[in-house]
Coordinates of N, CA, C and O in Angstrom, one line a residue:
Chain A
M1 N 1.4 -0.6 -1.5 CA 1.8 -0.3 -2.7 C 1.1 -1.1 -4.1 O 0.7 -2.6 -3.7
S2 N 0.8 -0.7 -4.9 CA 0.0 -1.2 -5.9 C 0.6 -2.5 -6.4 O 2.0 -2.5 -6.5
K3 N -0.1 -3.5 -7.1 CA 0.7 -5.1 -7.2 C 1.2 -4.7 -8.8 O 1.7 -5.8 -9.2
R4 N 1.2 -3.5 -9.8 CA 1.3 -3.5 -10.9 C 2.5 -2.4 -11.0 O 2.6 -2.3 -12.4
L5 N 3.1 -2.3 -10.2 CA 4.3 -1.2 -10.4 C 5.6 -1.8 -11.2 O 6.1 -1.2 -12.2
I6 N 6.3 -2.7 -10.5 CA 7.2 -3.5 -11.1 C 6.8 -4.5 -11.7 O 6.4 -5.6 -10.6
P7 N 6.9 -5.2 -13.0 CA 6.6 -6.3 -13.5 C 7.5 -7.8 -13.1 O 8.7 -7.6 -12.9
L8 N 6.6 -8.6 -12.5 CA 7.4 -9.9 -12.2 C 8.2 -10.5 -12.9 O 9.2 -11.0 -13.0
A9 N 7.8 -10.0 -14.2 CA 8.7 -10.9 -15.3 C 10.2 -10.2 -15.5 O 11.1 -11.1 -15.9
A10 N 9.8 -9.0 -15.0 CA 11.4 -8.3 -15.1 C 12.3 -8.8 -13.9 O 13.6 -9.0 -14.3
M11 N 11.7 -9.3 -12.8 CA 12.2 -10.1 -11.6 C 13.0 -11.3 -12.1 O 13.9 -11.3 -11.8
E12 N 12.2 -11.9 -13.3 CA 12.9 -13.3 -13.4 C 13.8 -13.0 -14.0 O 15.3 -13.6 -14.1
K13 N 13.9 -12.2 -15.1 CA 14.8 -12.0 -16.3 C 16.3 -11.0 -15.1 O 17.3 -11.7 -15.8
I14 N 15.9 -10.5 -14.1 CA 17.1 -10.2 -13.5 C 17.9 -11.3 -13.0 O 19.0 -11.5 -13.1
M15 N 16.9 -12.1 -12.2 CA 17.4 -13.2 -11.6 C 18.3 -14.1 -12.4 O 19.4 -14.8 -11.9
K16 N 17.5 -14.5 -13.7 CA 18.3 -15.4 -14.6 C 19.8 -14.9 -15.4 O 20.4 -15.3 -15.5
N17 N 19.6 -13.5 -15.1 CA 20.9 -13.0 -15.8 C 21.8 -13.2 -15.0 O 23.1 -13.1 -14.7
C18 N 21.7 -13.4 -13.2 CA 22.5 -13.6 -12.1 C 22.8 -14.7 -12.0 O 23.6 -15.2 -11.0
G19 N 22.3 -15.8 -13.1 CA 22.7 -17.3 -12.7 C 21.6 -17.9 -12.4 O 22.4 -19.5 -12.1
A20 N 20.5 -17.8 -12.1 CA 19.5 -18.6 -11.8 C 19.3 -19.5 -12.6 O 18.7 -19.2 -13.5
E21 N 18.7 -20.7 -12.3 CA 18.8 -21.8 -13.1 C 17.1 -21.8 -13.3 O 16.4 -21.6 -14.3
R22 N 16.3 -21.8 -12.0 CA 15.2 -21.6 -12.0 C 14.5 -20.8 -10.8 O 15.4 -20.5 -9.8
V23 N 13.7 -20.1 -11.0 CA 12.9 -19.2 -10.2 C 11.4 -19.6 -9.6 O 10.8 -19.7 -10.5
S24 N 11.2 -19.5 -8.2 CA 10.0 -19.8 -7.8 C 9.0 -18.4 -8.3 O 9.6 -17.5 -7.7
D25 N 7.4 -18.8 -8.1 CA 6.8 -17.4 -8.4 C 6.8 -16.7 -7.0 O 6.9 -15.3 -7.0
N26 N 7.2 -17.2 -5.8 CA 7.1 -16.7 -4.5 C 8.3 -15.7 -4.8 O 8.4 -14.5 -4.0
A27 N 9.5 -16.1 -5.5 CA 10.7 -15.7 -5.0 C 10.9 -14.2 -5.9 O 11.7 -13.1 -5.6
K28 N 10.0 -14.3 -7.1 CA 9.6 -13.1 -8.2 C 8.9 -11.9 -7.3 O 9.3 -10.9 -7.3
A29 N 7.8 -12.5 -6.6 CA 6.9 -11.8 -5.6 C 7.7 -10.9 -4.9 O 7.5 -9.7 -4.4
A30 N 9.1 -11.8 -4.0 CA 9.6 -11.4 -2.7 C 10.6 -10.0 -3.4 O 10.9 -9.2 -2.9
L31 N 10.9 -10.5 -4.7 CA 12.0 -9.4 -4.9 C 11.5 -8.3 -5.2 O 12.1 -7.1 -4.8
K32 N 10.2 -8.3 -6.2 CA 9.5 -7.2 -6.5 C 9.1 -6.3 -5.1 O 9.1 -5.0 -5.2
E33 N 8.6 -7.2 -4.3 CA 8.5 -6.3 -2.8 C 9.6 -5.4 -2.4 O 9.3 -4.4 -1.9
V34 N 10.8 -6.4 -2.1 CA 11.8 -5.7 -1.8 C 12.0 -4.4 -2.2 O 12.4 -3.3 -1.9
L35 N 12.3 -4.4 -4.0 CA 12.5 -3.3 -4.6 C 11.4 -2.2 -4.6 O 11.9 -1.1 -4.3
E36 N 10.0 -2.3 -4.7 CA 9.1 -1.5 -4.2 C 9.4 -0.8 -3.0 O 9.0 0.5 -3.0
Q37 N 9.7 -1.4 -2.0 CA 10.0 -0.9 -0.8 C 11.1 0.1 -0.8 O 10.8 1.2 -0.2
K38 N 12.0 -0.3 -1.0 CA 13.6 0.2 -1.5 C 12.9 1.8 -2.2 O 13.7 2.8 -2.1
A39 N 12.3 1.5 -3.4 CA 11.8 2.6 -4.1 C 11.1 3.8 -3.5 O 11.1 4.9 -3.6
E40 N 10.3 3.3 -2.6 CA 9.6 4.0 -1.7 C 10.4 4.9 -0.7 O 10.3 6.4 -0.6
E41 N 11.0 4.0 -0.3 CA 12.3 5.1 1.1 C 13.0 6.1 0.2 O 13.2 7.2 0.6
I42 N 13.5 5.5 -1.1 CA 14.6 6.8 -1.6 C 13.4 8.0 -2.3 O 13.7 8.8 -2.0
S43 N 12.2 7.4 -2.9 CA 11.4 8.3 -3.3 C 10.7 9.4 -1.9 O 10.9 10.6 -2.5
S44 N 10.9 9.0 -1.3 CA 10.4 9.8 0.1 C 11.4 10.5 0.3 O 10.9 12.1 0.8
R45 N 12.7 10.3 0.6 CA 13.4 11.0 0.8 C 13.9 12.1 -0.3 O 14.3 13.6 -0.1
A46 N 13.9 11.6 -1.4 CA 13.9 12.6 -2.6 C 13.2 13.9 -2.8 O 13.3 14.8 -2.9
V47 N 11.8 13.1 -2.4 CA 10.8 14.4 -2.5 C 11.1 15.7 -1.2 O 11.0 16.5 -1.5
K48 N 11.7 15.0 -0.2 CA 11.7 16.0 0.9 C 13.3 16.8 0.8 O 13.2 17.9 0.7
L49 N 14.3 16.3 -0.1 CA 15.3 16.9 -0.4 C 15.0 18.0 -1.5 O 15.5 18.9 -1.7
A50 N 14.1 17.6 -2.2 CA 13.5 18.6 -3.3 C 12.7 20.0 -2.8 O 13.1 21.0 -3.0
M51 N 12.2 19.5 -1.6 CA 11.3 20.8 -1.3 C 12.2 21.6 -0.4 O 12.2 22.2 -0.3
H52 N 13.2 20.8 0.2 CA 14.4 21.3 1.0 C 15.2 22.6 -0.2 O 15.7 23.4 0.8
A53 N 15.2 22.2 -1.1 CA 15.8 23.0 -2.0 C 15.2 23.9 -3.0 O 15.3 24.4 -4.0
A54 N 13.9 23.8 -2.2 CA 12.7 25.1 -3.0 C 12.2 24.8 -4.2 O 12.1 25.5 -5.1
R55 N 12.4 23.1 -4.6 CA 11.9 23.2 -6.0 C 10.7 21.9 -5.8 O 10.5 21.3 -5.1
K56 N 9.7 22.3 -7.2 CA 8.6 21.4 -7.3 C 8.9 20.1 -8.0 O 8.3 19.0 -7.8
T57 N 9.9 20.1 -8.6 CA 10.5 18.9 -9.6 C 11.6 18.1 -8.8 O 12.7 18.6 -8.3
V58 N 11.3 16.9 -8.2 CA 12.4 16.0 -8.2 C 13.4 15.7 -9.5 O 12.8 15.3 -10.3
K59 N 14.6 16.2 -8.9 CA 15.9 15.8 -10.3 C 16.6 14.6 -9.9 O 16.5 14.1 -8.7
A60 N 17.2 14.0 -10.8 CA 18.5 13.2 -10.8 C 19.2 13.2 -9.2 O 19.5 12.3 -8.6
S61 N 19.5 14.2 -9.2 CA 20.7 14.4 -8.0 C 19.9 14.4 -6.5 O 20.3 13.9 -5.9
D62 N 18.4 14.6 -6.5 CA 17.9 14.3 -5.2 C 17.6 12.9 -5.1 O 18.0 12.3 -4.1
I63 N 17.4 12.0 -6.1 CA 17.5 10.5 -6.0 C 19.0 9.8 -5.6 O 19.0 9.1 -5.0
K64 N 20.1 10.5 -6.2 CA 21.3 10.1 -5.8 C 21.5 10.4 -4.5 O 22.2 9.2 -3.8
L65 N 21.6 11.5 -4.2 CA 21.5 11.8 -2.6 C 20.9 10.9 -1.8 O 21.1 10.7 -0.8
A66 N 19.5 10.7 -2.2 CA 18.8 10.2 -1.3 C 19.1 8.4 -1.2 O 18.7 7.8 0.1
A67 N 19.8 8.1 -2.4 CA 20.0 6.7 -2.4 C 21.1 6.2 -1.4 O 21.3 5.1 -1.0
K68 N 22.2 7.3 -1.1 CA 23.1 7.3 -0.2 C 22.9 7.4 1.2 O 23.5 7.2 2.1
Q69 N 21.5 7.9 1.4 CA 21.1 8.2 2.8 C 20.8 7.0 3.7 O 20.5 6.1 2.9
Chain B
M1 N 23.2 -4.0 -17.8 CA 21.7 -4.3 -17.5 C 20.9 -3.7 -18.4 O 21.1 -2.7 -19.1
S2 N 20.0 -4.5 -19.0 CA 19.0 -4.0 -20.4 C 18.3 -2.8 -19.8 O 18.0 -2.5 -18.5
K3 N 18.3 -2.3 -20.2 CA 17.4 -1.0 -20.3 C 15.6 -1.2 -20.3 O 15.1 -0.2 -19.7
R4 N 15.4 -2.2 -20.3 CA 13.9 -2.3 -20.4 C 13.4 -3.0 -19.2 O 12.3 -3.7 -19.4
L5 N 14.3 -3.6 -18.3 CA 13.6 -4.1 -17.2 C 12.7 -3.7 -16.3 O 11.6 -4.3 -16.2
I6 N 12.9 -2.5 -15.9 CA 11.8 -1.8 -14.8 C 11.6 -0.8 -15.6 O 12.2 0.1 -16.0
P7 N 10.1 -0.3 -15.8 CA 9.8 0.7 -16.6 C 9.7 1.7 -15.8 O 9.4 2.1 -14.5
L8 N 9.7 3.0 -16.8 CA 10.2 4.5 -16.3 C 8.9 4.9 -15.7 O 8.8 5.6 -14.7
A9 N 7.6 4.4 -16.5 CA 6.6 4.9 -15.9 C 6.4 4.7 -14.2 O 5.6 5.4 -13.7
A10 N 6.8 3.2 -14.0 CA 6.5 2.8 -12.6 C 7.6 3.9 -11.7 O 6.8 3.9 -10.7
M11 N 8.8 4.4 -12.3 CA 9.4 5.0 -11.4 C 8.5 6.6 -11.0 O 8.2 7.1 -10.1
E12 N 8.0 6.6 -12.1 CA 7.0 8.2 -11.8 C 6.0 7.8 -11.0 O 5.7 8.6 -9.9
K13 N 5.4 6.8 -11.0 CA 4.2 6.5 -10.4 C 4.7 6.3 -8.7 O 4.0 7.3 -8.0
I14 N 5.8 5.8 -8.5 CA 5.9 5.6 -7.2 C 6.3 6.8 -6.6 O 6.2 6.9 -5.4
M15 N 7.4 7.9 -7.4 CA 7.3 8.8 -6.9 C 6.5 9.7 -6.6 O 6.4 10.5 -5.7
K16 N 5.2 9.5 -7.4 CA 4.2 10.7 -7.2 C 3.3 10.2 -5.8 O 3.1 11.0 -5.2
N17 N 3.5 8.8 -5.9 CA 2.7 8.2 -4.5 C 3.4 8.7 -3.3 O 2.7 8.8 -2.2
C18 N 4.9 9.0 -3.6 CA 5.5 9.7 -2.4 C 5.3 10.7 -2.2 O 6.1 11.6 -1.6
G19 N 4.3 11.7 -3.3 CA 4.4 13.2 -2.7 C 5.0 14.0 -3.7 O 4.9 15.4 -3.5
A20 N 5.7 13.5 -5.0 CA 6.2 14.5 -5.9 C 5.3 15.0 -6.8 O 4.1 14.2 -6.8
E21 N 5.5 16.4 -6.8 CA 4.8 17.3 -7.9 C 4.9 16.6 -9.0 O 4.2 16.5 -10.1
R22 N 6.3 16.9 -9.3 CA 6.7 16.9 -10.7 C 7.9 16.1 -10.9 O 8.5 16.1 -9.9
V23 N 8.3 15.2 -11.7 CA 9.3 14.4 -11.8 C 10.2 14.9 -13.0 O 9.6 14.2 -14.2
S24 N 11.7 14.7 -13.1 CA 12.4 15.1 -14.1 C 12.5 13.8 -15.0 O 12.4 12.7 -14.3
D25 N 12.8 13.4 -16.2 CA 13.0 12.0 -16.8 C 14.4 11.6 -16.4 O 14.5 10.4 -15.9
N26 N 15.4 12.5 -16.0 CA 16.8 11.9 -15.2 C 16.4 11.2 -14.1 O 16.8 10.6 -13.7
A27 N 15.6 12.1 -13.3 CA 15.1 11.0 -11.8 C 14.4 10.3 -12.2 O 15.0 9.3 -11.5
K28 N 13.7 9.6 -13.2 CA 13.2 8.4 -13.4 C 14.5 7.8 -13.6 O 14.2 6.4 -13.2
A29 N 14.9 8.1 -14.5 CA 16.3 7.1 -15.0 C 17.2 6.7 -13.8 O 17.4 5.8 -14.0
A30 N 17.6 7.8 -12.9 CA 18.3 7.6 -11.6 C 17.9 6.6 -10.7 O 18.4 5.7 -10.2
L31 N 16.2 6.8 -10.3 CA 16.0 5.8 -9.4 C 15.6 4.0 -10.4 O 16.1 3.2 -9.6
K32 N 15.6 3.9 -11.7 CA 15.0 3.0 -12.4 C 17.0 2.3 -12.3 O 16.8 1.2 -11.7
E33 N 18.2 2.9 -12.2 CA 19.2 2.6 -12.0 C 19.8 2.1 -10.6 O 20.4 0.9 -10.5
V34 N 19.4 2.7 -9.9 CA 19.4 2.6 -8.4 C 18.7 1.2 -8.2 O 19.5 0.3 -7.6
L35 N 17.4 0.7 -8.5 CA 16.7 -0.3 -8.4 C 17.1 -1.4 -8.8 O 17.5 -2.6 -8.4
E36 N 17.4 -1.1 -10.0 CA 18.0 -2.7 -10.8 C 19.5 -2.9 -10.3 O 20.0 -3.9 -10.4
Q37 N 20.3 -2.1 -9.8 CA 21.8 -2.2 -9.2 C 21.3 -3.3 -8.3 O 21.7 -4.2 -8.0
K38 N 20.5 -2.8 -7.2 CA 19.8 -3.4 -6.1 C 19.4 -4.7 -6.3 O 19.7 -5.7 -5.6
A39 N 18.7 -4.8 -7.6 CA 18.0 -6.1 -8.0 C 19.0 -7.1 -8.2 O 18.9 -8.4 -7.7
E40 N 19.9 -6.7 -9.0 CA 21.1 -7.4 -9.4 C 22.3 -8.2 -8.1 O 22.4 -9.0 -8.0
E41 N 22.2 -6.8 -7.2 CA 23.0 -7.4 -5.9 C 22.3 -8.6 -5.3 O 22.9 -9.6 -4.8
I42 N 21.2 -8.2 -5.0 CA 20.2 -9.1 -4.3 C 20.2 -10.8 -5.0 O 20.2 -11.9 -4.4
S43 N 19.9 -10.4 -6.3 CA 19.7 -11.8 -7.1 C 21.1 -12.4 -6.8 O 21.0 -14.0 -7.1
S44 N 22.1 -12.1 -7.2 CA 23.5 -12.7 -7.3 C 23.8 -13.3 -5.9 O 24.1 -14.6 -5.7
R45 N 23.1 -12.7 -4.6 CA 23.7 -13.3 -3.4 C 22.3 -14.5 -3.3 O 22.7 -15.7 -2.8
A46 N 21.2 -14.2 -3.9 CA 20.4 -15.2 -3.7 C 20.6 -16.3 -4.2 O 20.3 -17.7 -4.0
V47 N 21.3 -16.5 -5.6 CA 21.5 -17.5 -6.3 C 22.5 -18.2 -5.7 O 22.7 -19.3 -5.7
K48 N 23.6 -17.6 -4.8 CA 24.5 -18.4 -4.3 C 24.0 -19.1 -3.3 O 24.4 -19.9 -2.8
L49 N 22.9 -18.2 -2.2 CA 22.1 -19.1 -1.4 C 21.6 -20.1 -1.8 O 21.4 -21.6 -1.0
A50 N 20.8 -20.2 -2.9 CA 20.3 -21.3 -3.5 C 21.0 -22.7 -3.8 O 21.0 -23.8 -3.1
M51 N 22.0 -22.2 -4.4 CA 23.5 -23.2 -4.4 C 23.7 -24.1 -3.2 O 24.0 -25.0 -3.4
H52 N 24.0 -23.2 -2.2 CA 24.4 -23.4 -1.2 C 23.8 -24.7 -0.5 O 23.9 -25.2 0.4
A53 N 22.3 -24.2 -0.8 CA 21.5 -25.3 -0.2 C 20.9 -26.4 -1.0 O 20.0 -27.1 -0.9
A54 N 22.1 -26.6 -2.1 CA 21.6 -27.6 -3.2 C 20.8 -27.7 -4.0 O 19.9 -28.6 -4.1
R55 N 20.0 -26.5 -4.0 CA 18.8 -26.2 -4.9 C 19.0 -25.4 -6.2 O 19.9 -24.9 -6.4
K56 N 18.4 -25.7 -7.6 CA 18.6 -25.3 -8.7 C 17.4 -24.5 -8.7 O 17.5 -23.6 -9.8
T57 N 16.5 -24.1 -8.1 CA 15.6 -23.1 -7.9 C 15.8 -22.1 -6.6 O 15.7 -22.5 -5.5
V58 N 15.7 -20.7 -7.2 CA 15.8 -19.7 -6.2 C 14.5 -19.5 -5.8 O 13.3 -19.6 -6.2
K59 N 14.4 -19.8 -4.5 CA 13.0 -19.2 -3.5 C 12.8 -17.9 -2.8 O 14.0 -17.5 -2.4
A60 N 11.8 -17.8 -2.5 CA 11.6 -16.5 -1.5 C 12.5 -16.4 -0.5 O 12.7 -15.3 -0.1
S61 N 12.7 -17.7 0.2 CA 13.3 -17.5 1.4 C 15.1 -17.0 0.9 O 15.5 -16.2 1.7
D62 N 15.7 -17.6 -0.3 CA 16.7 -16.9 -0.5 C 16.6 -15.5 -0.8 O 17.7 -14.9 -0.6
I63 N 15.5 -15.0 -1.4 CA 15.7 -13.7 -1.8 C 15.8 -12.8 -0.4 O 16.3 -11.6 0.0
K64 N 14.8 -13.1 0.7 CA 14.4 -12.3 2.1 C 16.0 -12.5 2.5 O 16.0 -11.6 3.1
L65 N 16.8 -13.5 2.5 CA 18.1 -13.8 3.4 C 18.9 -12.8 2.3 O 19.8 -12.2 3.2
A66 N 19.1 -12.9 1.4 CA 19.8 -12.2 0.1 C 19.6 -10.6 0.8 O 20.9 -10.0 0.4
A67 N 18.4 -10.2 0.5 CA 18.2 -9.0 0.9 C 18.6 -8.3 2.4 O 18.9 -6.8 2.4
K68 N 18.9 -9.3 3.4 CA 19.4 -8.8 4.6 C 20.7 -8.4 4.9 O 21.0 -8.1 5.7
Q69 N 21.3 -9.2 3.6 CA 22.9 -9.3 3.9 C 23.6 -7.9 3.4 O 23.1 -7.5 2.8

């Protein structure tokens, strides 16, 4: 997965919003990694769901169902 | 959750990397929403784990443990 998809600054912001006083650089990278992996899992399932429905466009309903699986 | 944390363009890129031919705007927003929610869950747990270890800094090990819970 490319290193530029989800910005590290966003990871820090989310952690601080959740009460973190300080955040290590490795923690930001770890959260980014977890989220990108999750995004890939959900996206791969959503693509299969769209194909199953004979569509070329992935819709929000595909993502929502994929996120539940 | 702020609307600017995870960029929509990144959501499209990930879905296309996973084989999507086309992606609706709502699908991008839905994936972003799922990921931001997941990020908040993990971050909140990680902050508690850091506090439990008497640290003010959230480390990668907190994120990794929080992601497994």
